[in-house]
Tab-separated table of C-alpha atoms in Angstrom:
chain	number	residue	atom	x	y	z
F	1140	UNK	CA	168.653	52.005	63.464
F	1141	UNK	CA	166.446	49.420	61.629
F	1142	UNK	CA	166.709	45.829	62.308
F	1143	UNK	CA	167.744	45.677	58.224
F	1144	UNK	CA	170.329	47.619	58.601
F	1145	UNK	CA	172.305	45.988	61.301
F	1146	UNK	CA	173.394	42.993	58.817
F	1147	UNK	CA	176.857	44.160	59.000
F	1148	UNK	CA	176.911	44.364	63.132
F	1149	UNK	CA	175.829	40.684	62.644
F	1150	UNK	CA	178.597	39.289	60.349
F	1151	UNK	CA	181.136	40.825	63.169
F	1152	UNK	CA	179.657	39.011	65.716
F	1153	UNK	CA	179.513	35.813	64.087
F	1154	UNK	CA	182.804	36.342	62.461
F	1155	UNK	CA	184.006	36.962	66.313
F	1156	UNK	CA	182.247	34.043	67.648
F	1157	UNK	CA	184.408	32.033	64.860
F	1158	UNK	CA	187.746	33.009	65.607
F	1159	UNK	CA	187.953	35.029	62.101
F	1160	UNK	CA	190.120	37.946	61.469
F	1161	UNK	CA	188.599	40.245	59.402
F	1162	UNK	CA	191.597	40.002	56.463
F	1163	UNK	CA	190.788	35.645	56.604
F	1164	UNK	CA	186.837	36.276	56.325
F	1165	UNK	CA	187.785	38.988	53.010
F	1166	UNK	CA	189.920	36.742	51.503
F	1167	UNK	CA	187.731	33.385	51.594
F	1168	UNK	CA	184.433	35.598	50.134
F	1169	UNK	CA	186.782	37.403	47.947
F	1170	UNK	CA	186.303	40.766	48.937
F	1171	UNK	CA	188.746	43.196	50.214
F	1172	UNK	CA	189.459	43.642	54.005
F	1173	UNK	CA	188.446	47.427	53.673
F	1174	UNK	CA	185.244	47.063	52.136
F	1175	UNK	CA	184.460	44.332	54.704
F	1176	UNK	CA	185.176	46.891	57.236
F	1177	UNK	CA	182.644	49.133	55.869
F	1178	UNK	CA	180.033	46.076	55.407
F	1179	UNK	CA	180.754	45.568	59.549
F	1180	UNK	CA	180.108	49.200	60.171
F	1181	UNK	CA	176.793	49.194	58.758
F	1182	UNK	CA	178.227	51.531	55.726
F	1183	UNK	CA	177.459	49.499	53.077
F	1184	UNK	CA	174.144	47.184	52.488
F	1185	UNK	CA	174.556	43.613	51.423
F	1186	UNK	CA	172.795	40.974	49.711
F	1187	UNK	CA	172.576	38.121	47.198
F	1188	UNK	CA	176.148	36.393	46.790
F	1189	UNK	CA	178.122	37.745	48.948
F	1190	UNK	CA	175.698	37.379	51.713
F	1191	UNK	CA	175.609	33.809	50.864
F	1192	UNK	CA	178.876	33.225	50.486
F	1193	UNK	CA	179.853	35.027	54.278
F	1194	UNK	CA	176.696	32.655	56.000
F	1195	UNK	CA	178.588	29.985	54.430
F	1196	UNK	CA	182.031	30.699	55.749
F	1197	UNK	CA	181.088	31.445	59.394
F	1198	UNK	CA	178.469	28.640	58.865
F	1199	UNK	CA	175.052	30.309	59.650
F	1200	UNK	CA	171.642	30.480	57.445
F	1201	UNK	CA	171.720	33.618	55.872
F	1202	UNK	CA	168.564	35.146	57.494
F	1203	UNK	CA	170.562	34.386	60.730
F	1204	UNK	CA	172.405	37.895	59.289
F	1205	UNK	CA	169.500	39.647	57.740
F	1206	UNK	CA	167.152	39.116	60.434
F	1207	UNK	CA	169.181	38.945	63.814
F	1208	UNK	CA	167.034	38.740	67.013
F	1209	UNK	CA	163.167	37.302	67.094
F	1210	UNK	CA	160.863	39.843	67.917
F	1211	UNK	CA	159.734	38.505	70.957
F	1212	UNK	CA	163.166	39.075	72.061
F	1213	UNK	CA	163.137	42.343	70.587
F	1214	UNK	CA	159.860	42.913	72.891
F	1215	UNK	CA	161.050	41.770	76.453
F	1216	UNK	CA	164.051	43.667	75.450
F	1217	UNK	CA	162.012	46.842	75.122
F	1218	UNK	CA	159.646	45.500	77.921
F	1219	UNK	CA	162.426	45.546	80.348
F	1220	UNK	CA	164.263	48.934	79.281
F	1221	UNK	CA	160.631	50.478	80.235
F	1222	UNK	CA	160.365	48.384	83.345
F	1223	UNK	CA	163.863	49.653	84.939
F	1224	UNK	CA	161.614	53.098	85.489
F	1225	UNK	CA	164.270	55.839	86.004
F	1226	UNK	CA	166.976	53.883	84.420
F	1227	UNK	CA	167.835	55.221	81.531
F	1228	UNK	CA	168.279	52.828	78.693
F	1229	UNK	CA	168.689	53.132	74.336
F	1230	UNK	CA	165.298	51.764	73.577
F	1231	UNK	CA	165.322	53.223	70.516
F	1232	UNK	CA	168.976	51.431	70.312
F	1233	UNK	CA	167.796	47.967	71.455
F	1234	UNK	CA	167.571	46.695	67.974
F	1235	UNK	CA	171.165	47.375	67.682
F	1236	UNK	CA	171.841	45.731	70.561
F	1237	UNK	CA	170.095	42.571	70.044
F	1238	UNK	CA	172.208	42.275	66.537
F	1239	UNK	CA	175.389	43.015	67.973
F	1240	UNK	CA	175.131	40.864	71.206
F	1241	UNK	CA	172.667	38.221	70.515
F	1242	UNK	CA	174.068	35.783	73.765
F	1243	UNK	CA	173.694	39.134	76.482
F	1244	UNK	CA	170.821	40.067	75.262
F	1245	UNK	CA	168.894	36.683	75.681
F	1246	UNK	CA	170.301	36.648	78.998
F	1247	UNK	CA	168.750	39.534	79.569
F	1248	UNK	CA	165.544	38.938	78.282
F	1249	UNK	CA	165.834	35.690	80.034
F	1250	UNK	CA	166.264	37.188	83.689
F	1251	UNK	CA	163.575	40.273	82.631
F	1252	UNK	CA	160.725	37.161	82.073
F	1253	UNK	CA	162.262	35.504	85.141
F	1254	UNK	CA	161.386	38.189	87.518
F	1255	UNK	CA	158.105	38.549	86.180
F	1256	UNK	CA	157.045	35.271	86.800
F	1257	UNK	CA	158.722	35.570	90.538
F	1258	UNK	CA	156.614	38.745	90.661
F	1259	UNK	CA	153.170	36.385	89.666
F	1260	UNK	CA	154.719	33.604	92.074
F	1261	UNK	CA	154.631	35.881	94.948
F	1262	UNK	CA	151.346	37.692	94.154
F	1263	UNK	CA	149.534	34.031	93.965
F	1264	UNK	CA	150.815	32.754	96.912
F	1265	UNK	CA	150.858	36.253	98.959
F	1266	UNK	CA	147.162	36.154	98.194
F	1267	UNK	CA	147.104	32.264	98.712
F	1268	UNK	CA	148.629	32.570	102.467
F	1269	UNK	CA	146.198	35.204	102.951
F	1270	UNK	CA	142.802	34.092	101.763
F	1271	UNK	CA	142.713	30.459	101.329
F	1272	UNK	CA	140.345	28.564	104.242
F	1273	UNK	CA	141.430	25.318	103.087
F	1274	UNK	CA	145.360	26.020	103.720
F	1275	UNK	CA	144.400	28.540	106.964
F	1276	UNK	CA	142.824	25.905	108.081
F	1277	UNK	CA	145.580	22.928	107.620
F	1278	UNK	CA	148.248	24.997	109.096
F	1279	UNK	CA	146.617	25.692	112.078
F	1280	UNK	CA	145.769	22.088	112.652
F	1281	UNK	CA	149.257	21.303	112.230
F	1282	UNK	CA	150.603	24.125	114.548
F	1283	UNK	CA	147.894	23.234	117.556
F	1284	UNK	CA	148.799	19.795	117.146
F	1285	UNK	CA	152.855	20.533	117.002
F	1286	UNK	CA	151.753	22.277	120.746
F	1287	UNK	CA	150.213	20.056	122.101
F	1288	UNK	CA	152.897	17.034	121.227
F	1289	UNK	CA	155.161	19.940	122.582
F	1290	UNK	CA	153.146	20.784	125.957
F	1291	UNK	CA	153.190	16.791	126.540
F	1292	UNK	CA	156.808	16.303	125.803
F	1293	UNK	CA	157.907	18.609	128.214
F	1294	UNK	CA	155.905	17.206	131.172
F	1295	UNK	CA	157.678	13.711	130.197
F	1296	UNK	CA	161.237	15.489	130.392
F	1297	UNK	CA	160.608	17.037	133.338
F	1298	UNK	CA	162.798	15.602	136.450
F	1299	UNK	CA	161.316	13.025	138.825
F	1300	UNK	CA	159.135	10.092	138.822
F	1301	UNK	CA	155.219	10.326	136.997
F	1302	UNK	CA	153.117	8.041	138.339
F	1303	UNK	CA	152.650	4.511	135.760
F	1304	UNK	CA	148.839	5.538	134.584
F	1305	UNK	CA	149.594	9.673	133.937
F	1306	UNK	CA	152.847	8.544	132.126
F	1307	UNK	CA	150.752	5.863	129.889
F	1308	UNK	CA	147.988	8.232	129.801
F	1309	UNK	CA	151.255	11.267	128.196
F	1310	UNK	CA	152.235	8.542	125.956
F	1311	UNK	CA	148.520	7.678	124.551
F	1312	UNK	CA	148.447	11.347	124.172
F	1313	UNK	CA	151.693	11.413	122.307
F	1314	UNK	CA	151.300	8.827	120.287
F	1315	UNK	CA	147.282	9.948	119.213
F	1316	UNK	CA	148.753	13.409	118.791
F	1317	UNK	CA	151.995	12.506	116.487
F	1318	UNK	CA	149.339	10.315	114.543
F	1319	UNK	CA	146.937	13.422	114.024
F	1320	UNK	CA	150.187	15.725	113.604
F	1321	UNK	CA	151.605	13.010	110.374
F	1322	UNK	CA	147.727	12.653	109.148
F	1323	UNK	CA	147.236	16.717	108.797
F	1324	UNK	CA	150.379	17.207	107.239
F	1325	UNK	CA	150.087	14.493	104.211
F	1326	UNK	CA	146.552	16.583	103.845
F	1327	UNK	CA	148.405	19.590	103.651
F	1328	UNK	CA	150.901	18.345	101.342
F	1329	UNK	CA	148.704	16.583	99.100
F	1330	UNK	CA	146.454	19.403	98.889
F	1331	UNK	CA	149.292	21.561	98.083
F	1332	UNK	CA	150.084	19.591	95.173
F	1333	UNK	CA	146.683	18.810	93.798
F	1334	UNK	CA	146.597	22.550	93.971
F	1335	UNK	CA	149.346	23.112	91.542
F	1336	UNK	CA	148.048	20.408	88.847
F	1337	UNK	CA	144.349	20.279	89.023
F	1338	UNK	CA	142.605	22.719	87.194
F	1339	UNK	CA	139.572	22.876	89.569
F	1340	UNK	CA	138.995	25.791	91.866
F	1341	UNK	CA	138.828	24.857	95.645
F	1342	UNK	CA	137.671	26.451	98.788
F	1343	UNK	CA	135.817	29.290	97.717
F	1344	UNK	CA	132.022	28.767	95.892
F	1345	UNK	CA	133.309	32.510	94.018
F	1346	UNK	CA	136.043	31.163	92.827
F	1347	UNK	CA	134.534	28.147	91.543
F	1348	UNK	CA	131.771	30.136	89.403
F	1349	UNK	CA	134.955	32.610	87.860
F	1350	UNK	CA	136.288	28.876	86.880
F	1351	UNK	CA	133.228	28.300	85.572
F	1352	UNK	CA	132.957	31.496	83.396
F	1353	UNK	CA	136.183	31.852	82.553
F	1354	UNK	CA	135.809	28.238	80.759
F	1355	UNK	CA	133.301	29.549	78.806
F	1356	UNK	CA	134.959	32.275	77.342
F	1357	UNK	CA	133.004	34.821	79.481
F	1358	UNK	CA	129.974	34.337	76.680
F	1359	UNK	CA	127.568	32.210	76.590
F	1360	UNK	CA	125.784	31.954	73.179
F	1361	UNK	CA	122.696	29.744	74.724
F	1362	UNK	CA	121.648	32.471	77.053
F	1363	UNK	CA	121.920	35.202	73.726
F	1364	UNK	CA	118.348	35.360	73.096
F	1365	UNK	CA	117.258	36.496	76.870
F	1366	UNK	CA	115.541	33.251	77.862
F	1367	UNK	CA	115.287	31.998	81.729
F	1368	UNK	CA	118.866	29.844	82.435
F	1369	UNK	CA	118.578	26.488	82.477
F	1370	UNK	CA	119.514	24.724	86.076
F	1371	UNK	CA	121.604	22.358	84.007
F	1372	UNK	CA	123.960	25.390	83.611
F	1373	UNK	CA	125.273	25.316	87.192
F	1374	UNK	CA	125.341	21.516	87.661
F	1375	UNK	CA	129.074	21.452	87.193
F	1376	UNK	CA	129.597	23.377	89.818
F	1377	UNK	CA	129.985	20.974	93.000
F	1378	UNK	CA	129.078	23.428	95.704
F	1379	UNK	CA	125.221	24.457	96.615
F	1380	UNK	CA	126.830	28.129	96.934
F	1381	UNK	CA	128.818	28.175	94.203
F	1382	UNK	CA	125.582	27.243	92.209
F	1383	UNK	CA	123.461	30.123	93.582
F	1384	UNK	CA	125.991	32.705	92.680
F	1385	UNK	CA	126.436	30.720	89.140
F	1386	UNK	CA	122.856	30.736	88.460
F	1387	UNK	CA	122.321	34.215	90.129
F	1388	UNK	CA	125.448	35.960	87.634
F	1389	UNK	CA	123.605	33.681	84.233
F	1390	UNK	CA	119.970	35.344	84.856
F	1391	UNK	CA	122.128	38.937	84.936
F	1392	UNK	CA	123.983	37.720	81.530
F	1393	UNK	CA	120.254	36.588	80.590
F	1394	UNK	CA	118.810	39.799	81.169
F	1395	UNK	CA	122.193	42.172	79.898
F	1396	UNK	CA	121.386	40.086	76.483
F	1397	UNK	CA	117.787	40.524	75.916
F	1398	UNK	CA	118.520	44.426	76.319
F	1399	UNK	CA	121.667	44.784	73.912
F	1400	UNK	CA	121.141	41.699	71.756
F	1401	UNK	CA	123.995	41.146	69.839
F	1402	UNK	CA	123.698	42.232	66.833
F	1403	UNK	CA	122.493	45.539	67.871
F	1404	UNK	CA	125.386	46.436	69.987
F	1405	UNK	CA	127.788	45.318	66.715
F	1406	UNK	CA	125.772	47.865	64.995
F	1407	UNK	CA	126.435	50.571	67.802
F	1408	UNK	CA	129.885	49.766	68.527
F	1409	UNK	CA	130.764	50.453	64.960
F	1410	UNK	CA	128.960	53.476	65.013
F	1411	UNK	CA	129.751	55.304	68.242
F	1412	UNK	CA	132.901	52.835	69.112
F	1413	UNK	CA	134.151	52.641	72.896
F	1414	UNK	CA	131.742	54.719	74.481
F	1415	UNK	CA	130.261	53.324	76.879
F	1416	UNK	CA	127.119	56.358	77.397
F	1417	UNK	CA	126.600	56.508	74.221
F	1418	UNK	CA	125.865	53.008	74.041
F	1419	UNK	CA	123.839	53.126	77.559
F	1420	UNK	CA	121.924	55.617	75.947
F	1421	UNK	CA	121.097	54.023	72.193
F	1422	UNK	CA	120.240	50.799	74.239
F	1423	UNK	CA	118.556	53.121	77.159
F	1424	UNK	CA	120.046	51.301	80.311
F	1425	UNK	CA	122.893	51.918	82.616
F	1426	UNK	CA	126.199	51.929	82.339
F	1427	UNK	CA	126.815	48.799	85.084
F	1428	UNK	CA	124.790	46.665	82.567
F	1429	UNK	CA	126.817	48.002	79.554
F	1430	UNK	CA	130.078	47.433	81.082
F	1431	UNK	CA	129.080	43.711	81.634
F	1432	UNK	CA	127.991	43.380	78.174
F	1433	UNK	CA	131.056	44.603	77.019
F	1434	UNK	CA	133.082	42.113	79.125
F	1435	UNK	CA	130.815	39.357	77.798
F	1436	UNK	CA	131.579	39.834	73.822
F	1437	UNK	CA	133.202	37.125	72.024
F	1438	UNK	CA	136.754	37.915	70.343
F	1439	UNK	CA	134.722	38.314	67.061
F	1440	UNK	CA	132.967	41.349	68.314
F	1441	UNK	CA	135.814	42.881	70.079
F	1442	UNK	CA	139.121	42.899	68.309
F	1443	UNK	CA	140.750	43.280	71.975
F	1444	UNK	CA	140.134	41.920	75.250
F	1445	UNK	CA	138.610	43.871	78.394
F	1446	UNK	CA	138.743	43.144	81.925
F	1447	UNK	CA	135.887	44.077	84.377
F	1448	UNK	CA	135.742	43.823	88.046
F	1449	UNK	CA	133.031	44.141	90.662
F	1450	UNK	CA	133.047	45.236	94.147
F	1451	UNK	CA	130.582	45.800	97.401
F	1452	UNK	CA	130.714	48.736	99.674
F	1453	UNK	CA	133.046	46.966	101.688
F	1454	UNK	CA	135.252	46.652	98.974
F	1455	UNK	CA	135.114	43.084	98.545
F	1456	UNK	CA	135.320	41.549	94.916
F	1457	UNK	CA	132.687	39.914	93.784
F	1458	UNK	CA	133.879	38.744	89.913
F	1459	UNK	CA	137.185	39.545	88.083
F	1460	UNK	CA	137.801	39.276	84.658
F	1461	UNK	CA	141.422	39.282	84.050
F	1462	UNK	CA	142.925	41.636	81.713
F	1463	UNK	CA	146.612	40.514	80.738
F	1464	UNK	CA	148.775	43.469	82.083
F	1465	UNK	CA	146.411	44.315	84.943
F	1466	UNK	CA	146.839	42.299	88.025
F	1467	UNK	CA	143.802	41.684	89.579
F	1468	UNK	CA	143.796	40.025	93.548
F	1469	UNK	CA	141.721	36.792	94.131
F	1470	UNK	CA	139.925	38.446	96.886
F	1471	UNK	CA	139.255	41.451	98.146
F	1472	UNK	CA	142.596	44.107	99.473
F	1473	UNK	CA	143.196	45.055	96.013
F	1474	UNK	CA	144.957	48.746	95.634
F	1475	UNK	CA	142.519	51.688	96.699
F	1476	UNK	CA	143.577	53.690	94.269
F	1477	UNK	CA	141.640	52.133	91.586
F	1478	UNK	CA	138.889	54.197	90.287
F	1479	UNK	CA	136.681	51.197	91.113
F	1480	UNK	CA	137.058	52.214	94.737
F	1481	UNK	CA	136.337	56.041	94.468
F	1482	UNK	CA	133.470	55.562	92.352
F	1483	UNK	CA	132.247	54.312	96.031
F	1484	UNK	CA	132.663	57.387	97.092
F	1485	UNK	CA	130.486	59.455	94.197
F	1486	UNK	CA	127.796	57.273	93.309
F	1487	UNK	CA	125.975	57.262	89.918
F	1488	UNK	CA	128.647	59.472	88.795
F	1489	UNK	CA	131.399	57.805	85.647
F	1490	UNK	CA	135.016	57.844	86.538
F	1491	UNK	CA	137.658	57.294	83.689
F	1492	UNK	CA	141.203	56.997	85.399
F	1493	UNK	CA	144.321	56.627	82.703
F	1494	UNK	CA	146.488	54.160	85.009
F	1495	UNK	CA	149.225	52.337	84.968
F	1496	UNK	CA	150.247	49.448	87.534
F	1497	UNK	CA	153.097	49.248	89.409
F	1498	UNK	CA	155.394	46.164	89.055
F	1499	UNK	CA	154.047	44.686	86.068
F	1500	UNK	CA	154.694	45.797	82.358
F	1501	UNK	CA	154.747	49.370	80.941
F	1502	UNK	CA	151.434	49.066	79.691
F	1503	UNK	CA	148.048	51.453	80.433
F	1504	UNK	CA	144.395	51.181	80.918
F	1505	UNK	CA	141.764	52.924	80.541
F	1506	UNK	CA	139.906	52.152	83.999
F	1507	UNK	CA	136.150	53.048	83.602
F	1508	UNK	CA	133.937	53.092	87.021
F	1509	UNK	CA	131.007	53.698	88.414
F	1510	UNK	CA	128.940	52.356	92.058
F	1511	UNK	CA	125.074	52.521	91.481
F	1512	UNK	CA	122.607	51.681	94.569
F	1513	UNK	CA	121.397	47.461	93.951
F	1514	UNK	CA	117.734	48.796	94.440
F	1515	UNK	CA	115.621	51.397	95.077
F	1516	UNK	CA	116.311	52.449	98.850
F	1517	UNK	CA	113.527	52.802	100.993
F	1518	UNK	CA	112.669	55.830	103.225
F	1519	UNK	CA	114.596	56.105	106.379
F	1520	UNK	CA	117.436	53.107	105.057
F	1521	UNK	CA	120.590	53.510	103.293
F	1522	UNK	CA	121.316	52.098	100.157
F	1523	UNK	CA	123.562	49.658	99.255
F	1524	UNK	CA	126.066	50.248	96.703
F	1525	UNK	CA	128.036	48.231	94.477
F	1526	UNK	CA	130.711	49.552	92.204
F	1527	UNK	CA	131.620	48.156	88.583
F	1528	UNK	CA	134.873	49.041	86.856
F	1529	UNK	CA	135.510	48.205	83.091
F	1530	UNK	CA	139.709	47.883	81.806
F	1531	UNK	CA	140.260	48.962	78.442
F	1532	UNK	CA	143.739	48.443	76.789
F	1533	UNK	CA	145.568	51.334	75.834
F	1534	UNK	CA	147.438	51.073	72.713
F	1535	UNK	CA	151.296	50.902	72.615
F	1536	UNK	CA	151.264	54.209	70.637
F	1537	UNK	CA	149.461	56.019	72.993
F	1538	UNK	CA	150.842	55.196	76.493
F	1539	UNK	CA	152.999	58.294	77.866
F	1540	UNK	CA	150.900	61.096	76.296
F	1541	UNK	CA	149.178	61.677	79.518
F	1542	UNK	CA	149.499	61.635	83.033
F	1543	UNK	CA	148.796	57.658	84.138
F	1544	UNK	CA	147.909	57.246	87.808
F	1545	UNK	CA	149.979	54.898	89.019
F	1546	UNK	CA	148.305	51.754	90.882
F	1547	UNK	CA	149.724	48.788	92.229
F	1548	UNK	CA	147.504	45.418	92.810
F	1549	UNK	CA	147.711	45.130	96.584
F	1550	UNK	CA	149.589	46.729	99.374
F	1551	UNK	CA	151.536	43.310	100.395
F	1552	UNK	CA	153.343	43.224	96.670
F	1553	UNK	CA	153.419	46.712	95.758
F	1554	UNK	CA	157.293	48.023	94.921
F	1555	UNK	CA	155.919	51.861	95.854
F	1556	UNK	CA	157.573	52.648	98.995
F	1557	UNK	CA	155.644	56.455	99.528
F	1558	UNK	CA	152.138	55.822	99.380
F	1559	UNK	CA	149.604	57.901	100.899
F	1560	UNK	CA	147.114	54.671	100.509
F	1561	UNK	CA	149.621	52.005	101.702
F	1562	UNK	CA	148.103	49.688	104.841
F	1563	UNK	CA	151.040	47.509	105.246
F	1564	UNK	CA	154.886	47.391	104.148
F	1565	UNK	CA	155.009	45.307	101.316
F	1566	UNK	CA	156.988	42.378	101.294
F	1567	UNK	CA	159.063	42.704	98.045
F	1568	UNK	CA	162.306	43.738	99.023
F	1569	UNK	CA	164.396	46.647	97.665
F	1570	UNK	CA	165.490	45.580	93.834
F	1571	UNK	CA	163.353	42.706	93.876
């Protein structure tokens, strides 16, 4: 049933809502109870007047009766029928549902977008516990120093007499120790909450240069016509690191850009679209420095965004664009089942994966991969490999037609309980 033709579910809720019998609503538009009863029941359409004249009586806006529930309610309604997995819900109804019980259904949609952003809460700081030096590092200075006032505090209450310097040398300790123990934790603390407000990336010189990127858009129209980057580039970046990575990623972009300039790959994408080989083959290069180039269009090129991560052999990420949808780990232990990861395993050969992650929304991606050696191997050593992946959106209308793989984002927040890939329980429990 169409959102236009639930006017009449509307008036009965707002009547309802008012206190109005259906005879007192007739009488003060001037209508007859019957036909009101038909208007309620979605049997006849309304408009003009009388429509005024009801939004008057019960004292809403008359679009409040013609066009019920926003759509972005409409959405997370529909979001979190598809989300409830083998619950099975009216989506096709939800429309209906949203007219007739506006109050439950914002409640609903309300505790749907609550446990999504629990779901990101625990993911960032489940990957914050785990990976963060500067926190690691805090915590166990205030654990070894909770010991050690500990340790010294139980010599003190030990029975029998210490000897006047060991029990002034306990208390210096003590005393030195409780100081160190208050100092580390106002670090923690304060780092904590600079953490939460500041915008700058800490800790890791990687995480710095995504910053750094991800400010920018992912483009960077200076470097468009293939000339050497300019050290002034990376001089935001505080750490020496962080800089050599920064610069190191700008001559790739430098380089990606002189080969596909711009306008030539507007010209092919219109031609041969999404295809990533057909454009590594009109530009002659490979597909690692196609995927990039994708990643790094502005929005005027691409009417859609695309994600794109990077990995070594060990599996360890080396950049992440986000995709909205597609949860993507700070760090490395991100799901093995993403083609990114069995490209590893069959070098120089594309993977396409439809997938679909677990514990996020119902939508699917179109995960493109592929690991390609970082330079010609020599005889008698091994190559080293590094694996790309490129996330395309998959439209609304198309999701369900095929088999998705299902993927999660890492093992510790993963709802999946029987997983032949799984390395540790996850720590969402049950219903979460």
């Amino acid at each position: 049933m169409s959102r236009d033709t639930l006017t009449g579910s509307r008036i009965r809720e707002r009547r309802l809502i008012a206190g109005l019998r259906q005879s007192d609503l007739a009488r003060d538009v001037g209508i007859s109870a019957s036909y009101l009863n038909l208007i309620e029941h979605n049997r006849r359409r309304i408009g003009g007047k009388l429509l005024v004249d009801i939004a008057a009586v019960l004292g809403v806006e008359p679009s409040m009766l013609t066009e019920g529930a926003e759509a972005a309610l409409i959405a997370t309604l529909r979001e979190a029928a598809v989300d409830a997995g083998a619950v099975a819900a009216e989506v096709s109804r939800v429309d209906e549902f949203a007219g007739r019980f506006p109050g439950w259904a914002e409640v609903l949609a309300k505790e749907h977008r609550r446990v999504a952003s629990l779901e990101r809460t625990v993911e960032t700081l489940s990957d914050r516990l785990t990976h963060d030096p500067h926190l690691a590092a805090s915590l166990h200075e205030v654990l070894s120093t909770a010991a050690s006032i500990r340790s010294t505090s139980s010599i003190l209450a030990e029975p029998g007499e210490l000897e006047a310097e060991w029990r002034d040398r306990f208390h210096r300790n003590l005393d030195q120790d409780a100081e160190r123990l208050a100092e580390s934790s106002k670090a923690l603390v304060n780092y904590l909450d600079e953490s939460e407000t500041s915008e700058e990336r800490r800790g890791v010189p990687l995480e710095e240069v995504e910053a750094f990127v991800a400010a920018n858009g992912y483009h960077f129209e200076a470097l468009e016509t293939g000339a050497p980057v300019p050290e002034a580039m990376t001089l935001g970046l505080t750490q020496g690191a962080a800089r050599k990575i920064g610069q190191d990623l700008l001559s790739q972009y430098a380089v990606d850009a002189k080969v596909m300039p711009i306008a030539d790959i507007q010209k092919a994408l219109s031609k041969h679209g999404m295809d990533p080989i057909a454009l590594s083959r009109v530009f002659r290069t490979d597909l690692p420095s196609v995927f990039r180039r994708l990643a790094s269009l502005p929005p005027e090129i691409l009417s859609y965004e695309v994600g794109l991560v990077v990995c070594d052999a060990s599996g360890s990420i080396l950049f992440r664009k986000p995709l909205v949808g597609f949860a993507l780990p700070r760090h490395g232990e991100a799901c093995p089942l993403w083609p990114l990861f069995t490209a590893l395993s069959r070098p120089l050969v594309p993977i396409r994966r439809r997938v679909a992650q677990l514990g996020r929304t119902a939508a699917e991606f179109d995960c493109l991969a592929v690991a390609w050696p970082q330079d010609m191997p020599e005889f008698d050593r091994d190559p080293v490999y590094r694996s790309i992946m490129l996330i395309l959106p998959v439209a609304s209308a198309e999701t369900g037609q095929s088999d998705a793989q299902l993927v999660g984002s890492s093992c510790r927040i993963c709802p999946r309980d029987i997983c032949g890939a799984r390395r540790e329980p996850s720590i969402l429990s049950e219903g979460f």
